[in-house]
XYZ file of C-alpha atoms in Angstrom:
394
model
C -20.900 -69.129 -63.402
C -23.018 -70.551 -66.311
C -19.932 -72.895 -66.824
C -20.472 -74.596 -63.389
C -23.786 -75.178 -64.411
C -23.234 -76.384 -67.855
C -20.639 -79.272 -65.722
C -23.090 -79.991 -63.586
C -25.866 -80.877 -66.009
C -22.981 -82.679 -68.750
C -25.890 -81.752 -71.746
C -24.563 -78.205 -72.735
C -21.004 -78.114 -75.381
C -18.672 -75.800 -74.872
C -19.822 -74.012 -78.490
C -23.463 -73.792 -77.071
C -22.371 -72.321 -73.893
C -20.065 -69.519 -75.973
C -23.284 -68.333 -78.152
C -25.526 -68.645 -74.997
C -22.813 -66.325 -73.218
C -22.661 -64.002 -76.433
C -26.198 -63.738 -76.774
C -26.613 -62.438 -72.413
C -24.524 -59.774 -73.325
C -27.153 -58.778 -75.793
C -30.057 -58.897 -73.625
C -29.154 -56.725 -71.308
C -29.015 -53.736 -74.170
C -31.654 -51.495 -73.719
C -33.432 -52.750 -76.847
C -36.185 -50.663 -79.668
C -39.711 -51.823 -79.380
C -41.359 -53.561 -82.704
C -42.832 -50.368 -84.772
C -46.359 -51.760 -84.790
C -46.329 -50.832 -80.969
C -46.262 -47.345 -81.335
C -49.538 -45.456 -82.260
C -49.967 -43.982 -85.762
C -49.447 -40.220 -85.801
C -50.829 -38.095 -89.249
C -47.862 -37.106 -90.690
C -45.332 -39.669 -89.061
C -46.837 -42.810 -90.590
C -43.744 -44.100 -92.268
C -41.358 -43.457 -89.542
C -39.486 -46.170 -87.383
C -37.036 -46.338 -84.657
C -34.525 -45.400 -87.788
C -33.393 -42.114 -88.656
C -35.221 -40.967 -91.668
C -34.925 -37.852 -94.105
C -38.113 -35.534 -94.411
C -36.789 -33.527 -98.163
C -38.039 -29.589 -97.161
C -41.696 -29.235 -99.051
C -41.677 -27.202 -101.931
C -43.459 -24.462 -100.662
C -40.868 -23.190 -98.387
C -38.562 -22.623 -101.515
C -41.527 -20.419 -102.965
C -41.996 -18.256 -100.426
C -38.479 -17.689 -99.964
C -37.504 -16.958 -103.709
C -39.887 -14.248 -103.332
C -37.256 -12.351 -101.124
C -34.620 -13.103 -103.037
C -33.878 -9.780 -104.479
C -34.637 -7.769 -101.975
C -31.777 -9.318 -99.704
C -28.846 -9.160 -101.916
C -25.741 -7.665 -100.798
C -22.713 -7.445 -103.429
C -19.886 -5.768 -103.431
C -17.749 -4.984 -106.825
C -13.807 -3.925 -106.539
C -11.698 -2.367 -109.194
C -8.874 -5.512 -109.941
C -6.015 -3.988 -108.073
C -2.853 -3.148 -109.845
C 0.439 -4.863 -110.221
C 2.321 -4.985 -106.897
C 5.234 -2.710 -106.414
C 8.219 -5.143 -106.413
C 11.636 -4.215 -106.658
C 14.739 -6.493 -107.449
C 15.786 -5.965 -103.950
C 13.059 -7.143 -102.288
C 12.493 -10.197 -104.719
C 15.915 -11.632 -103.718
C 15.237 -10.724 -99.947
C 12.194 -12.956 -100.166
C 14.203 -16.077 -101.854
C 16.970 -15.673 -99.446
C 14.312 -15.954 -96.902
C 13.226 -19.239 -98.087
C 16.008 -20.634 -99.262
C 17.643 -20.204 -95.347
C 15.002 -22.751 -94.606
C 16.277 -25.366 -96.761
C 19.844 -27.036 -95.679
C 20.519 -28.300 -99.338
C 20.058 -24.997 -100.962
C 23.371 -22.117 -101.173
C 22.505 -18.730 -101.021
C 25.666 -17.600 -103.210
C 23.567 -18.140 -106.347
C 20.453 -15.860 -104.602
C 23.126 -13.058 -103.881
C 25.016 -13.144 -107.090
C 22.061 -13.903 -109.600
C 20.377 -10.797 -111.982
C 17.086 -10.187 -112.165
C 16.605 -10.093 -115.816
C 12.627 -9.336 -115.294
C 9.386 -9.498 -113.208
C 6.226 -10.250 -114.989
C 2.897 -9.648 -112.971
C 0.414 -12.757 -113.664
C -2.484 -12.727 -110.574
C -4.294 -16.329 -109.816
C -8.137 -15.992 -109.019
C -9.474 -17.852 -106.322
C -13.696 -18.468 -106.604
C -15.434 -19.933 -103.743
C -18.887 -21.028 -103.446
C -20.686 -21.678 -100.008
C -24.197 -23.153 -99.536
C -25.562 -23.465 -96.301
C -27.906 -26.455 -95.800
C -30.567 -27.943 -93.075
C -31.409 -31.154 -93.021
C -34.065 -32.654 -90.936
C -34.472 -36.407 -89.740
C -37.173 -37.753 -87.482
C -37.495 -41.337 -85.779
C -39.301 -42.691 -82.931
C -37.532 -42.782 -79.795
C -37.741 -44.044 -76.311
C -37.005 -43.182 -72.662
C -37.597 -44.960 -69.196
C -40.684 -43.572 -67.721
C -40.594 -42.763 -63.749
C -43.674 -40.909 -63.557
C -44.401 -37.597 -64.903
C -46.704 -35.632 -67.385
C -46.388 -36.901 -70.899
C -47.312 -34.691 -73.894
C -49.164 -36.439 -75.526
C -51.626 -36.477 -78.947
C -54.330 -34.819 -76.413
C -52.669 -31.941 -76.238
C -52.969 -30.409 -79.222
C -51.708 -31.141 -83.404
C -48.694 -32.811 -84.156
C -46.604 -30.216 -86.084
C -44.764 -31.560 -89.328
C -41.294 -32.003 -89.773
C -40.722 -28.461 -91.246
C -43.229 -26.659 -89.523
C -41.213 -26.550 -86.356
C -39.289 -23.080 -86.296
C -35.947 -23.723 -85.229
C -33.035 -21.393 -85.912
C -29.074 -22.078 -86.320
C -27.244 -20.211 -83.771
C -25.208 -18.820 -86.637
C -25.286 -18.717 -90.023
C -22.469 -20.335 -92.110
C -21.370 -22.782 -89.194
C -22.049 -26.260 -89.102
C -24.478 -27.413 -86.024
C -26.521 -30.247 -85.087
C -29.740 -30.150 -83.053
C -31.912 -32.715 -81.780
C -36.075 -31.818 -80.833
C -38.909 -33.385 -78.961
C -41.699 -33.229 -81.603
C -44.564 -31.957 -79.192
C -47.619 -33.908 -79.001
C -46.057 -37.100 -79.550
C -45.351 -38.657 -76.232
C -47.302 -42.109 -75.335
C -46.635 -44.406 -72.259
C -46.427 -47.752 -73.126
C -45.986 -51.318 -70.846
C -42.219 -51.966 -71.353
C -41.557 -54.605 -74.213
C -38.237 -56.241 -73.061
C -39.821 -57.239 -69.370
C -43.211 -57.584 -70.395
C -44.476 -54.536 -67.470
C -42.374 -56.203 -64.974
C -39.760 -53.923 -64.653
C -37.039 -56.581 -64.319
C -35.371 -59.489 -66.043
C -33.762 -63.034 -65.093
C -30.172 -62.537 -63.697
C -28.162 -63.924 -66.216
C -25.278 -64.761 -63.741
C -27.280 -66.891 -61.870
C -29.718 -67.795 -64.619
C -32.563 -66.509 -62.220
C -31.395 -68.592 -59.176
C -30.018 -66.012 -56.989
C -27.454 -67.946 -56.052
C -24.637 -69.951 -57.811
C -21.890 -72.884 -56.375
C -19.882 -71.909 -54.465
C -15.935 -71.617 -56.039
C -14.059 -72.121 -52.627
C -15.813 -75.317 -51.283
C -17.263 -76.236 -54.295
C -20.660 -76.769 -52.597
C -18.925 -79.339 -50.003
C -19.289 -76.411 -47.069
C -16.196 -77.310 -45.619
C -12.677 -76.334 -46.398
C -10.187 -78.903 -46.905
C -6.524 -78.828 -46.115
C -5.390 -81.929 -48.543
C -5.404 -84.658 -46.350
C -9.804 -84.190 -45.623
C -8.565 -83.945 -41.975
C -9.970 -80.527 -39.892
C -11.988 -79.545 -42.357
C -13.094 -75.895 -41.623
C -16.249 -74.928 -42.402
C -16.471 -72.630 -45.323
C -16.865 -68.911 -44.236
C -17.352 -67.924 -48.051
C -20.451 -69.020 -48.119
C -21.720 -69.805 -44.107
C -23.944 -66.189 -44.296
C -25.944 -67.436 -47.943
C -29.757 -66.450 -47.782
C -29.501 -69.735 -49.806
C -28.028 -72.244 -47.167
C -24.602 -73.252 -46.925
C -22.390 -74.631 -50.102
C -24.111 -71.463 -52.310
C -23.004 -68.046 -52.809
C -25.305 -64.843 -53.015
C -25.295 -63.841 -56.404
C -23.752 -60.320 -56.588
C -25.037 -58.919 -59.208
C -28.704 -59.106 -58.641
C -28.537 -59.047 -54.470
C -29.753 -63.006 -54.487
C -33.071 -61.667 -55.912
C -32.393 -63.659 -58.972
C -33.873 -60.610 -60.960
C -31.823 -57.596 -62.172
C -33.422 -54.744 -63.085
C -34.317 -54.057 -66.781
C -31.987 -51.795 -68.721
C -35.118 -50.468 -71.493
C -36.702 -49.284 -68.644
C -34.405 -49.048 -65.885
C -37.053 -50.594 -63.428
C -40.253 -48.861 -63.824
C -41.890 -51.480 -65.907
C -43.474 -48.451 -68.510
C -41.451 -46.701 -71.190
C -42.213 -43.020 -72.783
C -42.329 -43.262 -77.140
C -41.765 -39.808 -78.633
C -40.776 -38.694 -81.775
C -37.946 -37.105 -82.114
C -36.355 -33.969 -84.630
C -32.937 -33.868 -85.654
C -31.417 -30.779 -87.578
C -28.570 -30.716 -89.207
C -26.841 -27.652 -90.580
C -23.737 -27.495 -92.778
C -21.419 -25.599 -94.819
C -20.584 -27.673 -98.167
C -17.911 -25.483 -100.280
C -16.951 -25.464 -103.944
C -14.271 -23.649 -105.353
C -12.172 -23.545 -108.684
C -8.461 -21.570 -108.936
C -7.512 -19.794 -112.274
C -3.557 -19.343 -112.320
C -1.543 -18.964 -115.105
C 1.753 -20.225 -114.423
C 1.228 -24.193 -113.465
C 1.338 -23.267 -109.885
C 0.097 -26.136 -107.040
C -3.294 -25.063 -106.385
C -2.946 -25.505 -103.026
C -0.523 -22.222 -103.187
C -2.921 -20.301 -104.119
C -5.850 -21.137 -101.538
C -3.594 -21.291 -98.485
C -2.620 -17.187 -99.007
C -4.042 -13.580 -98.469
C -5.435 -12.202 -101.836
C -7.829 -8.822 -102.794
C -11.276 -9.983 -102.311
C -12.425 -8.183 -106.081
C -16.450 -9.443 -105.792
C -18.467 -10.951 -102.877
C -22.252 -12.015 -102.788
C -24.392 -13.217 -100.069
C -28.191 -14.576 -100.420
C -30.676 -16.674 -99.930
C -29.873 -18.080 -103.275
C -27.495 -16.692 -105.215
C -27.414 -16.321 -109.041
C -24.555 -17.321 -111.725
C -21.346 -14.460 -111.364
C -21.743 -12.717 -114.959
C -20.279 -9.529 -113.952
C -16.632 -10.611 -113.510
C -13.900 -10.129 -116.394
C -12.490 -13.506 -116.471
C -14.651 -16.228 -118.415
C -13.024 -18.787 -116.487
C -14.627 -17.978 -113.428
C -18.141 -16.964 -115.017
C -18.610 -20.297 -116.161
C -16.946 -22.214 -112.963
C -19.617 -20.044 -111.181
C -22.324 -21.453 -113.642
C -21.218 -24.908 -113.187
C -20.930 -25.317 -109.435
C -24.026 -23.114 -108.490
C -26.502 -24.999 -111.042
C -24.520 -28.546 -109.232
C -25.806 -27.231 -105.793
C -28.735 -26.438 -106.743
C -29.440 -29.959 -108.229
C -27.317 -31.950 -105.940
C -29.133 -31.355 -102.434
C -32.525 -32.076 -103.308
C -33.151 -33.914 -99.298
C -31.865 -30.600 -98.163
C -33.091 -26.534 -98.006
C -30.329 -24.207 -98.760
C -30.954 -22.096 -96.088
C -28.026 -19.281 -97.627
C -25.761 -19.043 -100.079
C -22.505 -16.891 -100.898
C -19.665 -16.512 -103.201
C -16.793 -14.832 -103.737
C -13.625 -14.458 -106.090
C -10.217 -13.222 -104.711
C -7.040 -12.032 -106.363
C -4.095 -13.383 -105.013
C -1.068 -11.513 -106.271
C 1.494 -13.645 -107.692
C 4.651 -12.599 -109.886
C 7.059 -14.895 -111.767
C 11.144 -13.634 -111.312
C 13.203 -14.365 -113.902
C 17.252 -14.554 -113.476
C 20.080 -15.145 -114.416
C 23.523 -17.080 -112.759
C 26.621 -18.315 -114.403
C 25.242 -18.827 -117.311
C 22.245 -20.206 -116.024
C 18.715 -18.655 -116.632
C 15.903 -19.985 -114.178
C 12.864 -18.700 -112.486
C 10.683 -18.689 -109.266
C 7.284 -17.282 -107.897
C 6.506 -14.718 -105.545
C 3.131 -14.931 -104.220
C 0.514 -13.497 -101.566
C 0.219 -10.435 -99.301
C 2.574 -12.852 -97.294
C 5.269 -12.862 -99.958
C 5.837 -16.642 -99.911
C 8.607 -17.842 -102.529
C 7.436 -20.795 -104.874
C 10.444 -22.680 -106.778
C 9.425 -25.532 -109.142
C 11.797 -28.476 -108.796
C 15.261 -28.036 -110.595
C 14.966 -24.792 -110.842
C 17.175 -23.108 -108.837
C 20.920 -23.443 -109.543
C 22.598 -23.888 -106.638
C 21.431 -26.998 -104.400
C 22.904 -30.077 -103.580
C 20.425 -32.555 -104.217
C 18.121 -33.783 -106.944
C 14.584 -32.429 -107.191
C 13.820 -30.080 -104.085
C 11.415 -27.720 -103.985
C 10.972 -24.805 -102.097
C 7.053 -22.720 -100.887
């Protein structure tokens, strides 16, 4: 439509009319009031209409170290001795596997000895911190009539002194608040308290040319004899030649999107939480195993620990994992600092593994057996009877 109009005035380029047609689209998006509209609240002076993070105040952290110890819960279990595996079984788990694999014979997994099976368990430590982050911004809403809380009612809590729970621990969650106290009715900004804005298909008009007589009002066959007279257009509020501009109802005014009509809009602060699980981990194996292995299987859970902040492990018998513990729980406790760490636990696991050694023609070789599930590990090359280069088998 705003072409038509450009023709008929011949002053508008066709570049001018593409950023003029860009920039309707935009102002018809509900839009953010400036930030020096909104009233000052104590506390929220430094907030905008952007998300911003409130770091937890240190006295939270105080008050919670103090039941610290009182809340621990660990639990210690004896390392669990070698699995009981027999020869049979070993070769009934690689003949298992191998089945899987169409490049791989099973006479060598038949035929082969076991010369020996040597008992070598991975340990798997996992860290989990639990964190809550909290974000406020000023917000908007249409406002069709209503009570508003508002600064009158009472004192604006802070950020943190709103209680709000997670609905479980140890699962991430995201929850957005009201801050009470906040609300404030305000003229709308984008139609100046009119509660609409200019049609921007008819450019306020209410009407545009018509595209079937071309503002003529007649039909014409070709040969401009019995014209018809155009029914497009013959029932326009705006005369004949002109059609009624859909979009706004020929009222040359649509109404405004910030707020939707009612010429006022409602400015609130608003709260959001966010809770999350970050996890650390480090693997201790032996045998050059993928670690990946070793994390996707079943293992003894040997030591466990849940808190509201947990200490470094120094009861365990591996130093490995003592000072991975050290490491990773001293890097959460630094790394976070915009967030409280709401609970923390750790854990290590045994996962069983056991390296077979045999024999086959000749040919010594080797493969893994690991996990309460039994899964069969062979490194690449390893196994003496495939037809292709460099397969592996887990």
């Amino acid at each position: 439509m705003s072409m038509l109009k450009n023709n008929d005035t011949n002053d508008t380029t066709a570049d001018e009319t593409e950023i003029d047609e860009t920039g309707s689209d935009f102002d018809e998006w509900p839009s953010a009031p400036p930030i020096d509209y909104i009233e000052q609240i104590k506390g929220y002076e430094l907030i905008s209409f952007e998300s911003s993070v409130v770091p937890p105040p240190l006295t939270i952290d105080e008050v919670e170290t103090e039941k610290n110890e009182k809340e621990q819960q660990k639990k210690i279990i004896p390392q669990e001795t070698s699995p009981n595996l027999s020869h049979s079984k070993v070769r009934e788990f690689l003949l298992l596997q191998i089945s899987k694999k169409c490049c791989y014979g099973n006479t060598a997994a038949k035929q082969m000895k076991i010369v020996k099976i040597d008992y070598l368990p991975a340990f798997h430590y996992e860290l989990q911190s639990f964190l809550e982050k909290r974000e406020t911004n000023w917000t908007f809403a249409p406002h069709k009539g209503g009570i508003v809380d508002g600064p009158s009612n009472g004192n604006v809590p802070l950020p943190w002194d709103l209680e709000e729970n997670p609905s479980m621990l140890f699962k991430d969650e995201v929850r957005i608040v009201n801050v009470p106290h906040t609300g404030v009715i305000k003229a709308c900004h984008k139609c100046k308290g009119t509660g609409g804005i200019t049609c921007r298909d008819c450019s306020g008009k209410g009407w545009s040319r018509c595209l079937h007589c071309h503002g003529d009002v007649y039909l014409s066959d070709g040969n401009n004899l019995g014209r018809d007279r155009c029914y497009y257009c013959q029932h326009s509020k705006h005369g004949h030649g002109q059609q009624d501009c859909a979009k706004c109802q020929a009222k040359g005014k649509v109404n405004c999107v910030t707020c939707d009509g009612s010429a006022h809009i409602r400015c609130f602060i608003q709260l959001s939480i966010t809770w999350k699980v970050v996890t650390a981990e480090h693997i201790v194996e032996k045998l050059n195993m993928p670690e990946e292995l070793i994390r996707d299987v079943s293992g003894q859970v040997a030591f466990e620990e849940e808190n509201r902040k947990i200490n470094p492990l120094l009861s365990f018998d591996d130093a490995s994992i003592k000072s991975a513990s050290s490491i990773l729980v001293a890097k959460h406790a630094d790394k976070f600092s915009e967030s409280f760490i709401l609970r923390q636990r750790h854990q290590v696991r045994i996962v069983p593994v056991s390296k077979i050694t045999f024999d086959w023609k000749g040919k010594s070789g080797y493969y893994y057996v690991y996990g309460y599930e039994n899964k069969v590990y062979l490194p690449p090359g390893s196994y003496p009877q495939s037809c292709c280069w460099g397969c592996s088998i887990c």
